[in-house]
């Protein structure tokens, strides 16, 4: 099975559209709701979904994802549970799905075994924020063997050399971090992300996707014509948190409001 | 390659064998690269070394004495026990060696804001002390549980002009303080240096912390030869993240000397309420390096327990993982109760009130000495003094 990510970006480029990518924490607000939430954001217009597998010590994440991760872990989410949620979601949606997780849970599970089971569940790619390209050899091999894309990051602090290393190692897309900082909704988009996107473009033909801090329609609009995709995470999870009676409706409404 | 076949390391990728490395977000990679370069340059710069050595002497109080603990030895009933008196270092623990080295390095790199994590507060106090001396802005992250059990150190840090940021997440101890410090560093990396307090974290930290702490072992080795006319048979040190242990062990890698690291067995290894990463954990990635980690079956980091805040940490430095794997050092664990008994014994018999962390080493060393011959020598790193622990000891002793 080959990844759905490349073909999806190809179609988006033909349509001159930027991808809207929604992040959900597996098991938040509870295990049962994850496939349904995922289907709802797809229906509302998300072009891809990142499904976070919670880790006890998410050191690249701000308060929102710390809280959703902790709630999901308290609710009993496991790597196996996240794989099962992915498998169930795959029956409901056709869009690309990626797992985002820190290294230790999948290292503990076994990298080769994890990649095999993720691919089997219908997952298309992996994003691991504490795994820079120079430490990624084993996971690259394991992901590649299963046809999974492995995404790497560039940040405002990345040198030209480091951008090259990320572009060399990555498949699927390049994750361009919009802020020098951790995840979490911010009120403004730092305009310095545009030249960073351009620096990456000079070095790769891979799609360039922006994430961290994006929370509003105008942030997405500002990236149109520059980026190939925009990731919305904490702001979506905040909307879900604030609507305990109807998390699916809140997620759906939030995604619709971004376009 | 040393005489005993132990390769010191790390290699150019920051690996001690398979352990170590750099598992950090991309935003920090530029900072750890810059730090590696700056550290390497500083080590080849005679001016840097001279300033470090001079301040170690005039500000920190080096060299610290080596002391023959006769009544403790007599009570153990075997080998002579020697204490390397890091408790007599300025601020009361070995932590100042590393804080001084790293802050000097930060100044060299032009970073004017310093952040740190702390468990027992000893590292936080050491960093706040050096920042006060140099007039640098200092922010220390500390779990609220640790703030409660080490309130004197919180007050000291504030007296010294540092901001103490209370960390409410997770277990509210050292692990969570470290997470928060890393998040601060990711956000403020351009003007901020993160002074990690132990031999943990991404490369070059484990190497750098070892080098700044290795003065302990160099002094102690020479002092032993001078005072006892021979090398020690065994060197014993407590291990949380492992900086005092690596600092004393490193001088003996090439010698026929047993190295023993003592972890915190808390309420007992079988209860799960402990902090013995090497004895009770398995390899994993936490806080930027691959080492032994206390984790559940799903790779989630577990909450730890030790009566000593400085050992209450689910990870350990990658060089210790390598020393364990190679069999060059052995690792054991001592319970809260045993450490408390050693705390009282050392106080009563030697007139030295040891830190609860160091009490773990004293406890194991006493037992070990009892099984050795009278002409043998056991060297213990007395890494800190126990003033900070009086409240918790008083509570634990019901008095």
XYZ file of C-alpha atoms in Angstrom:
658
model
C 0.000 0.000 0.000
C 1.523 3.321 -0.935
C 0.903 6.576 0.848
C -2.083 8.735 -0.084
C -0.145 11.907 0.784
C 1.711 12.496 -2.495
C -1.358 11.988 -4.718
C -3.438 14.229 -2.436
C -0.958 17.115 -2.761
C -0.830 16.509 -6.508
C -4.605 16.950 -6.775
C -4.543 19.995 -4.488
C -1.880 21.619 -6.662
C -3.945 21.002 -9.770
C -6.891 22.651 -8.059
C -4.606 25.455 -6.784
C -5.760 24.746 -3.267
C -3.789 24.666 -0.045
C -4.292 21.615 2.180
C -6.014 22.138 5.492
C -4.639 19.599 7.968
C -6.401 18.947 11.250
C -4.657 17.522 14.319
C -6.567 15.378 16.798
C -5.261 13.651 19.914
C -6.144 9.950 19.791
C -8.352 9.156 22.750
C -9.426 12.753 23.364
C -11.967 13.544 24.661
C -12.393 9.749 24.800
C -11.379 6.647 22.921
C -14.749 6.018 21.256
C -15.067 9.497 19.767
C -11.773 9.570 17.847
C -12.919 7.933 14.555
C -16.119 9.945 14.584
C -14.264 13.234 15.194
C -11.856 12.374 12.436
C -14.688 11.698 10.015
C -16.348 14.961 11.052
C -13.285 17.112 10.345
C -12.835 15.337 6.989
C -16.463 16.023 6.132
C -16.035 19.661 7.200
C -13.185 20.181 4.758
C -9.934 18.921 6.279
C -7.775 17.531 3.494
C -5.612 15.421 5.809
C -5.571 14.470 9.476
C -2.743 14.108 11.947
C -3.646 11.762 14.766
C -1.512 12.303 17.871
C -0.502 9.286 19.931
C -0.149 10.719 23.431
C 3.131 10.674 25.336
C 3.531 11.400 29.035
C 6.257 14.011 28.396
C 5.400 15.999 25.254
C 8.225 18.525 25.384
C 7.462 20.251 22.072
C 3.848 20.852 23.073
C 2.092 23.705 24.805
C -0.650 23.564 27.409
C -3.472 22.420 25.128
C -1.798 19.293 23.771
C -0.234 18.558 27.160
C -3.745 18.544 28.597
C -5.363 16.486 25.819
C -2.498 13.970 25.974
C -2.820 13.632 29.721
C -6.605 13.266 29.517
C -6.289 10.613 26.816
C -3.671 8.686 28.816
C -5.866 8.854 31.899
C -8.693 7.559 29.716
C -6.590 4.539 28.816
C -5.194 5.324 25.365
C -2.314 3.050 24.301
C -0.356 2.626 21.086
C -2.577 -0.357 20.314
C -5.647 1.765 21.053
C -4.425 4.505 18.714
C -3.785 1.948 15.967
C -7.309 0.643 16.427
C -8.739 4.180 16.305
C -6.825 4.746 13.068
C -8.142 1.492 11.619
C -11.726 2.420 12.492
C -11.292 5.928 11.092
C -9.885 4.533 7.854
C -13.225 2.803 7.230
C -14.911 6.213 7.414
C -12.557 8.489 5.462
C -10.465 8.419 2.272
C -8.144 11.352 3.081
C -4.510 10.843 4.141
C -3.923 10.165 7.835
C -0.643 10.547 9.697
C 0.375 9.551 13.187
C 2.212 12.167 15.194
C 3.998 10.861 18.263
C 7.153 11.207 20.296
C 9.761 8.540 19.805
C 9.555 6.589 23.059
C 6.078 5.028 22.741
C 6.877 3.648 19.289
C 10.430 2.698 20.255
C 8.942 0.709 23.109
C 6.370 -0.862 20.760
C 9.121 -1.714 18.254
C 9.712 0.564 15.256
C 9.334 -2.121 12.576
C 6.263 -3.596 14.249
C 4.728 -0.163 14.673
C 5.237 0.778 11.037
C 3.764 -2.518 9.872
C 0.684 -2.144 12.051
C 0.244 1.536 11.180
C 0.375 0.787 7.472
C -2.037 -2.092 8.027
C -4.429 0.291 9.789
C -4.473 2.573 6.748
C -2.084 5.242 8.046
C -0.063 7.087 5.400
C 2.726 8.826 7.270
C 4.518 9.536 10.540
C 5.637 12.730 12.260
C 8.004 12.419 15.248
C 8.940 15.805 16.731
C 11.840 14.594 18.889
C 13.519 12.713 16.054
C 15.882 14.839 13.956
C 17.092 13.417 10.619
C 20.488 12.371 11.995
C 18.885 9.998 14.533
C 16.204 8.684 12.191
C 17.960 5.949 10.218
C 16.130 3.011 11.766
C 12.676 4.579 11.551
C 13.280 5.741 7.966
C 14.055 2.170 6.947
C 11.078 0.748 8.843
C 8.646 3.353 7.473
C 9.928 3.052 3.941
C 9.565 -0.745 4.059
C 5.856 -0.259 4.767
C 5.263 2.549 2.278
C 4.769 5.095 5.080
C 5.924 8.664 4.570
C 8.181 10.109 7.265
C 7.920 13.872 7.708
C 10.745 16.052 9.049
C 10.737 19.577 10.416
C 12.404 22.841 9.576
C 12.251 25.707 12.046
C 13.153 29.408 12.070
C 16.462 28.369 13.684
C 17.391 25.788 11.012
C 20.545 26.498 9.025
C 20.659 25.928 5.260
C 22.538 22.731 6.014
C 19.832 21.528 8.390
C 17.073 22.400 5.905
C 18.938 20.300 3.346
C 19.147 17.407 5.817
C 15.400 17.573 6.478
C 14.581 17.755 2.757
C 16.935 14.869 2.049
C 15.374 12.646 4.722
C 11.700 13.575 4.400
C 9.010 12.007 2.266
C 5.402 13.218 2.016
C 6.002 16.823 3.009
C 8.230 19.185 4.982
C 6.793 20.465 8.239
C 7.674 24.123 8.549
C 7.448 25.369 12.152
C 5.919 28.823 12.114
C 7.304 30.009 15.441
C 10.419 29.618 17.553
C 8.556 27.815 20.270
C 6.152 25.065 21.213
C 2.688 24.192 19.921
C -0.308 26.228 21.011
C -2.785 28.670 19.514
C -1.407 32.163 18.966
C -3.220 35.341 18.050
C -0.929 36.360 15.178
C 1.015 34.610 12.457
C 4.688 35.611 12.404
C 5.287 36.993 8.883
C 8.849 35.613 9.027
C 7.407 32.204 8.177
C 6.946 33.286 4.528
C 10.691 33.715 3.834
C 11.317 30.421 5.674
C 8.889 28.688 3.297
C 10.739 30.254 0.360
C 14.099 29.032 1.711
C 12.711 25.502 1.885
C 11.207 25.757 -1.611
C 14.611 26.581 -3.077
C 15.843 23.240 -1.813
C 13.053 20.743 -2.432
C 10.066 19.893 -4.568
C 8.308 18.316 -1.586
C 5.148 20.081 -0.421
C 5.787 22.591 2.359
C 3.291 22.569 5.202
C 3.125 25.124 8.024
C 2.139 24.373 11.598
C 2.466 25.589 15.239
C 0.351 28.479 16.430
C -2.173 28.635 13.569
C -5.603 29.241 15.029
C -7.647 31.552 12.789
C -9.053 31.867 9.325
C -6.784 34.866 8.607
C -3.681 32.801 9.494
C -4.705 30.232 6.901
C -5.541 32.937 4.368
C -2.126 34.557 4.862
C -0.433 31.295 3.892
C -2.439 30.856 0.653
C -0.146 31.088 -2.328
C 2.914 30.408 -0.161
C 2.466 27.082 1.604
C 1.066 23.783 0.335
C -0.693 23.116 3.584
C -1.575 24.510 7.007
C -1.922 22.496 10.210
C -4.401 23.446 12.894
C -4.049 21.644 16.207
C -4.403 23.357 19.579
C -7.165 25.745 18.496
C -9.225 22.801 17.211
C -8.650 20.894 20.449
C -9.616 23.988 22.451
C -12.901 24.100 20.522
C -13.495 20.418 21.295
C -12.665 20.957 24.968
C -15.078 23.878 25.196
C -18.014 21.850 23.859
C -18.314 18.760 26.049
C -21.952 18.293 24.993
C -21.171 18.199 21.280
C -17.455 17.777 20.514
C -18.169 16.482 16.996
C -20.293 19.503 16.130
C -17.682 21.852 17.610
C -14.838 20.260 15.619
C -16.849 20.346 12.435
C -17.901 23.961 12.960
C -14.354 25.042 13.755
C -12.936 23.494 10.567
C -15.716 25.023 8.431
C -14.916 28.411 9.953
C -11.318 28.245 8.704
C -12.193 28.248 5.013
C 40.897 2.378 24.406
C 41.806 2.156 28.048
C 43.812 -0.507 29.826
C 40.575 -2.225 30.824
C 39.007 -2.017 27.406
C 36.525 0.695 28.280
C 36.053 3.316 25.610
C 35.429 6.668 27.256
C 33.301 8.315 24.614
C 31.162 9.847 23.403
C 31.695 9.503 19.649
C 31.129 12.402 17.255
C 27.368 11.712 17.262
C 27.252 11.988 21.021
C 26.840 8.239 21.472
C 28.227 6.195 24.329
C 27.913 2.861 22.562
C 24.267 2.813 21.533
C 23.273 5.292 24.260
C 23.093 9.084 24.130
C 22.450 10.971 20.909
C 20.281 13.996 20.277
C 16.539 13.418 20.393
C 15.276 16.990 20.487
C 12.912 19.116 18.419
C 14.416 20.678 15.301
C 14.248 24.154 16.843
C 16.860 23.092 19.420
C 19.226 21.367 17.022
C 20.921 24.638 16.076
C 21.405 25.385 19.775
C 22.971 22.017 20.619
C 25.234 22.328 17.570
C 26.307 25.794 18.691
C 26.850 24.490 22.215
C 28.968 21.561 20.993
C 31.208 23.907 19.059
C 31.470 26.430 21.882
C 32.236 23.726 24.439
C 34.926 22.140 22.267
C 36.536 25.543 21.669
C 36.411 26.409 25.364
C 38.180 23.178 26.274
C 41.073 24.135 24.006
C 41.220 27.684 25.287
C 43.742 28.131 28.120
C 42.028 31.372 29.185
C 38.711 29.586 29.701
C 40.305 26.803 31.709
C 42.271 29.294 33.764
C 39.147 31.274 34.647
C 37.259 28.082 35.516
C 40.121 26.836 37.688
C 40.601 30.170 39.424
C 36.905 30.593 40.246
C 36.697 26.940 41.300
C 39.335 27.805 43.855
C 38.408 31.304 45.003
C 34.623 31.267 44.566
C 33.661 27.609 44.947
C 36.294 26.547 47.465
C 38.156 23.822 45.594
C 39.886 21.575 46.247
C 37.454 19.935 48.629
C 39.030 17.702 51.286
C 39.234 13.945 51.388
C 38.294 12.722 54.843
C 38.886 9.351 56.478
C 35.692 8.456 58.284
C 37.102 6.349 61.106
C 34.014 5.862 63.260
C 31.849 5.081 60.245
C 34.499 2.576 59.120
C 34.664 1.048 62.579
C 30.911 0.704 62.673
C 30.918 -0.959 59.236
C 33.585 -3.309 60.521
C 35.870 -3.801 57.539
C 37.491 -1.537 54.984
C 38.368 2.104 55.609
C 35.707 4.505 54.338
C 36.846 7.808 52.833
C 34.526 10.687 52.085
C 35.146 13.145 49.243
C 33.742 16.280 50.812
C 31.718 17.899 48.021
C 29.322 18.890 50.809
C 31.904 21.528 51.708
C 31.756 23.158 48.287
C 30.132 26.606 48.170
C 26.314 26.213 48.055
C 26.638 22.812 49.700
C 26.877 20.332 46.852
C 28.873 19.283 43.807
C 26.306 21.004 41.558
C 28.315 24.246 41.587
C 31.130 22.715 39.482
C 28.816 22.258 36.513
C 26.841 25.462 37.069
C 30.059 27.488 37.053
C 31.383 25.796 33.927
C 28.162 26.130 31.980
C 27.513 29.746 32.950
C 31.066 30.675 31.927
C 30.349 28.964 28.618
C 27.026 30.793 28.231
C 28.816 34.127 28.735
C 31.309 33.126 26.084
C 28.398 32.394 23.715
C 26.832 35.769 24.451
C 23.706 34.303 26.072
C 22.475 36.625 28.781
C 19.488 34.650 30.011
C 20.033 31.417 31.954
C 17.423 28.769 32.694
C 17.671 25.596 34.742
C 15.564 22.809 36.190
C 15.963 21.644 39.740
C 14.775 18.768 41.910
C 16.274 19.079 45.381
C 17.058 22.699 44.651
C 20.823 22.230 44.889
C 21.347 22.708 41.170
C 18.921 25.627 41.122
C 20.764 27.299 43.992
C 24.112 26.683 42.300
C 22.930 28.226 39.016
C 21.260 31.159 40.799
C 24.515 31.717 42.707
C 26.690 31.882 39.590
C 24.111 34.079 37.809
C 24.138 36.475 40.762
C 27.911 36.628 40.595
C 27.832 37.517 36.895
C 24.648 39.609 36.906
C 22.746 37.306 34.556
C 18.992 36.816 34.405
C 18.111 33.414 35.912
C 14.893 31.389 35.754
C 14.665 28.064 37.603
C 11.874 25.544 36.956
C 10.871 23.446 39.949
C 7.990 21.061 40.562
C 5.561 22.205 43.217
C 6.026 18.986 45.186
C 9.755 19.649 45.318
C 9.143 23.306 46.227
C 7.166 22.094 49.212
C 9.783 19.607 50.397
C 12.777 21.882 49.695
C 11.362 25.241 50.705
C 14.654 26.576 52.072
C 16.293 26.206 48.681
C 13.364 27.995 47.015
C 13.928 30.892 49.376
C 17.671 30.849 48.704
C 17.162 31.004 44.939
C 14.877 34.000 45.340
C 17.372 35.691 47.666
C 19.971 35.250 44.963
C 17.741 37.060 42.484
C 16.452 34.099 40.493
C 12.853 33.638 39.401
C 11.498 30.272 40.533
C 8.803 29.018 38.164
C 6.443 26.550 39.829
C 5.708 23.505 37.656
C 2.293 21.957 38.222
C 2.264 19.340 35.475
C 2.655 15.575 35.835
C 4.258 14.366 39.046
C 5.298 17.963 39.905
C 8.915 16.889 40.369
C 12.214 16.973 38.484
C 10.998 15.260 35.291
C 8.264 17.834 34.804
C 10.547 20.722 35.719
C 12.885 19.468 32.990
C 10.033 19.347 30.444
C 9.121 22.950 31.276
C 12.742 24.109 31.067
C 13.065 22.494 27.631
C 9.849 24.214 26.491
C 11.232 27.548 27.680
C 14.481 26.838 25.820
C 12.630 25.974 22.586
C 10.827 29.305 22.852
C 13.760 31.516 23.873
C 16.643 29.640 22.330
C 18.253 32.637 20.641
C 19.248 34.463 23.827
C 18.966 31.691 26.439
C 21.307 28.966 27.635
C 19.802 25.977 29.399
C 22.053 24.771 32.217
C 21.077 21.112 32.597
C 21.965 19.979 36.089
C 22.915 16.391 35.528
C 24.775 14.208 33.048
C 21.574 13.766 31.028
C 20.024 15.454 27.981
C 21.104 15.646 24.347
C 24.746 15.663 23.299
C 26.903 17.586 24.290
C 25.362 17.846 27.779
C 26.369 14.417 29.145
C 29.944 15.022 27.962
C 30.035 18.626 29.149
C 28.609 17.868 32.592
C 31.082 15.003 33.025
C 33.985 17.254 32.115
C 32.928 20.012 34.515
C 32.339 17.457 37.303
C 35.430 15.365 36.630
C 37.446 17.672 38.876
C 35.927 15.659 41.761
C 37.520 12.421 40.619
C 40.851 13.973 39.646
C 41.217 15.527 43.079
C 39.976 12.467 44.941
C 42.288 10.114 43.067
C 45.363 12.207 43.876
C 44.218 12.712 47.472
C 43.722 8.955 47.975
C 47.179 8.178 46.653
C 48.569 10.895 48.879
C 46.698 9.963 52.060
C 46.378 6.192 51.773
C 49.349 5.492 49.555
C 47.129 3.599 47.137
C 44.085 3.801 44.939
C 40.724 2.970 46.486
C 39.428 -0.543 45.949
C 35.904 0.703 45.377
C 34.372 4.076 44.494
C 30.735 4.576 45.500
C 28.419 7.415 44.464
C 24.680 7.990 44.388
C 22.982 8.166 40.978
C 19.911 10.185 40.059
C 20.799 11.637 36.679
C 24.328 10.697 37.654
C 26.498 13.823 37.575
C 28.352 13.400 40.859
C 28.907 9.725 40.061
C 30.234 10.350 36.565
C 32.405 13.145 37.976
C 34.148 10.835 40.413
C 34.067 7.654 38.255
C 35.701 9.226 35.200
C 39.083 9.566 36.900
C 39.184 5.822 37.638
C 38.118 4.331 34.269
C 41.638 3.107 33.533
C 42.360 1.878 37.064
C 41.650 -1.514 38.638
C 38.966 0.062 40.803
C 35.376 -1.112 41.259
C 32.819 1.598 40.483
C 29.420 1.363 42.176
C 26.458 3.636 41.451
C 23.672 3.678 44.044
C 20.168 4.467 42.854
C 17.054 5.195 44.889
C 14.986 2.106 45.673
C 12.393 4.323 47.354
C 9.833 2.200 49.184
C 11.375 -0.922 47.622
C 11.999 -2.013 44.035
C 9.077 -4.444 44.139
C 6.602 -1.724 45.138
C 7.199 0.230 41.923
C 7.632 3.353 44.088
C 11.301 3.941 43.330
C 13.608 5.870 41.016
C 16.142 3.181 40.061
C 16.352 3.625 36.284
C 19.403 1.426 35.698
C 18.373 -1.308 38.106
C 14.661 -1.336 37.315
C 14.216 0.342 33.919
C 14.892 -0.422 30.274
C 16.308 1.562 27.343
C 14.201 4.448 26.080
C 14.330 8.088 25.038
C 13.655 10.809 27.585
C 14.806 14.446 27.605
C 16.895 14.181 24.499
C 18.928 11.015 24.884
C 18.662 7.251 24.705
C 19.373 5.693 28.068
C 17.713 3.611 30.773
C 14.268 4.941 31.591
C 11.525 3.955 34.006
C 8.545 3.408 31.730
C 5.426 1.310 31.488
C 4.763 -1.385 28.881
C 3.471 1.271 26.490
C 6.560 3.472 26.629
C 4.988 6.098 28.883
C 7.340 7.496 31.508
C 6.188 6.462 34.987
C 6.056 8.475 38.164
C 8.945 7.812 40.484
C 9.445 8.005 44.201
C 12.410 8.731 46.394
C 12.677 10.413 49.765
C 15.486 12.361 48.148
C 14.246 14.934 45.636
C 17.579 14.924 43.831
C 17.285 11.229 42.953
C 13.568 11.328 42.145
C 13.970 11.121 38.355
C 12.948 8.381 35.870
C 16.004 8.699 33.617
C 19.769 8.528 33.965
C 22.751 9.786 32.012
C 23.637 7.770 28.895
C 27.247 7.243 29.960
C 26.001 5.303 32.985
C 23.907 3.133 30.656
C 27.106 2.439 28.727
C 29.112 1.733 31.911
C 26.411 -0.712 32.987
C 26.254 -2.409 29.608
C 30.041 -2.787 29.484
C 30.181 -4.015 33.053
C 32.656 -1.261 33.909
C 30.414 0.012 36.689
C 27.793 -1.812 38.724
C 24.515 -0.301 39.804
C 22.536 -1.095 42.923
C 19.657 0.518 44.798
C 19.070 1.558 48.400
C 15.683 2.235 49.995
C 14.420 5.410 51.671
C 14.662 3.645 55.005
C 18.268 2.551 54.483
C 19.245 6.033 53.308
C 17.624 7.593 56.379
C 19.505 5.206 58.664
C 22.773 6.177 56.972
C 21.847 9.853 57.292
C 21.515 9.476 61.056
C 24.560 7.274 61.372
C 26.851 9.629 59.486
C 25.549 12.569 61.506
C 26.094 10.813 64.835
C 29.367 9.054 64.102
C 31.190 11.620 62.012
C 29.628 14.974 62.801
C 28.703 15.338 59.150
C 25.071 15.746 58.137
C 24.924 14.351 54.602
C 22.357 15.102 51.910
C 19.720 12.376 51.585
C 21.047 11.758 48.052
C 24.561 11.119 49.364
C 23.123 9.053 52.236
C 22.204 6.417 49.648
C 25.892 6.082 48.754
C 26.961 6.027 52.401
C 24.434 3.307 53.166
C 25.670 1.025 50.412
C 29.331 1.789 51.071
C 28.962 0.889 54.745
C 27.525 -2.495 53.875
C 30.187 -3.056 51.264
C 33.013 -2.037 53.589
C 31.775 -4.557 56.142
C 32.557 -7.359 53.732
C 36.042 -6.142 52.830
C 39.388 -6.445 54.588
C 40.661 -3.779 56.967
C 43.470 -2.727 54.639
C 41.059 -2.049 51.791
C 39.662 1.392 50.981
C 36.205 2.512 49.930
C 35.880 6.027 48.524
C 32.442 7.623 48.778
C 31.419 10.800 47.016
C 29.702 12.815 49.723
C 28.009 14.914 47.069
C 26.090 17.337 49.260
C 25.209 18.415 52.764
C 21.948 17.652 54.473
C 20.749 21.012 55.774
C 18.107 21.159 53.037
C 16.729 17.787 54.164
C 16.176 18.506 57.857
C 12.405 19.022 57.562
C 11.827 15.839 55.645
C 14.078 13.808 57.943
C 12.335 15.233 60.978
C 8.951 14.251 59.507
C 10.163 10.784 58.523
C 11.666 10.184 61.941
C 8.488 11.224 63.701
C 10.306 13.874 65.659
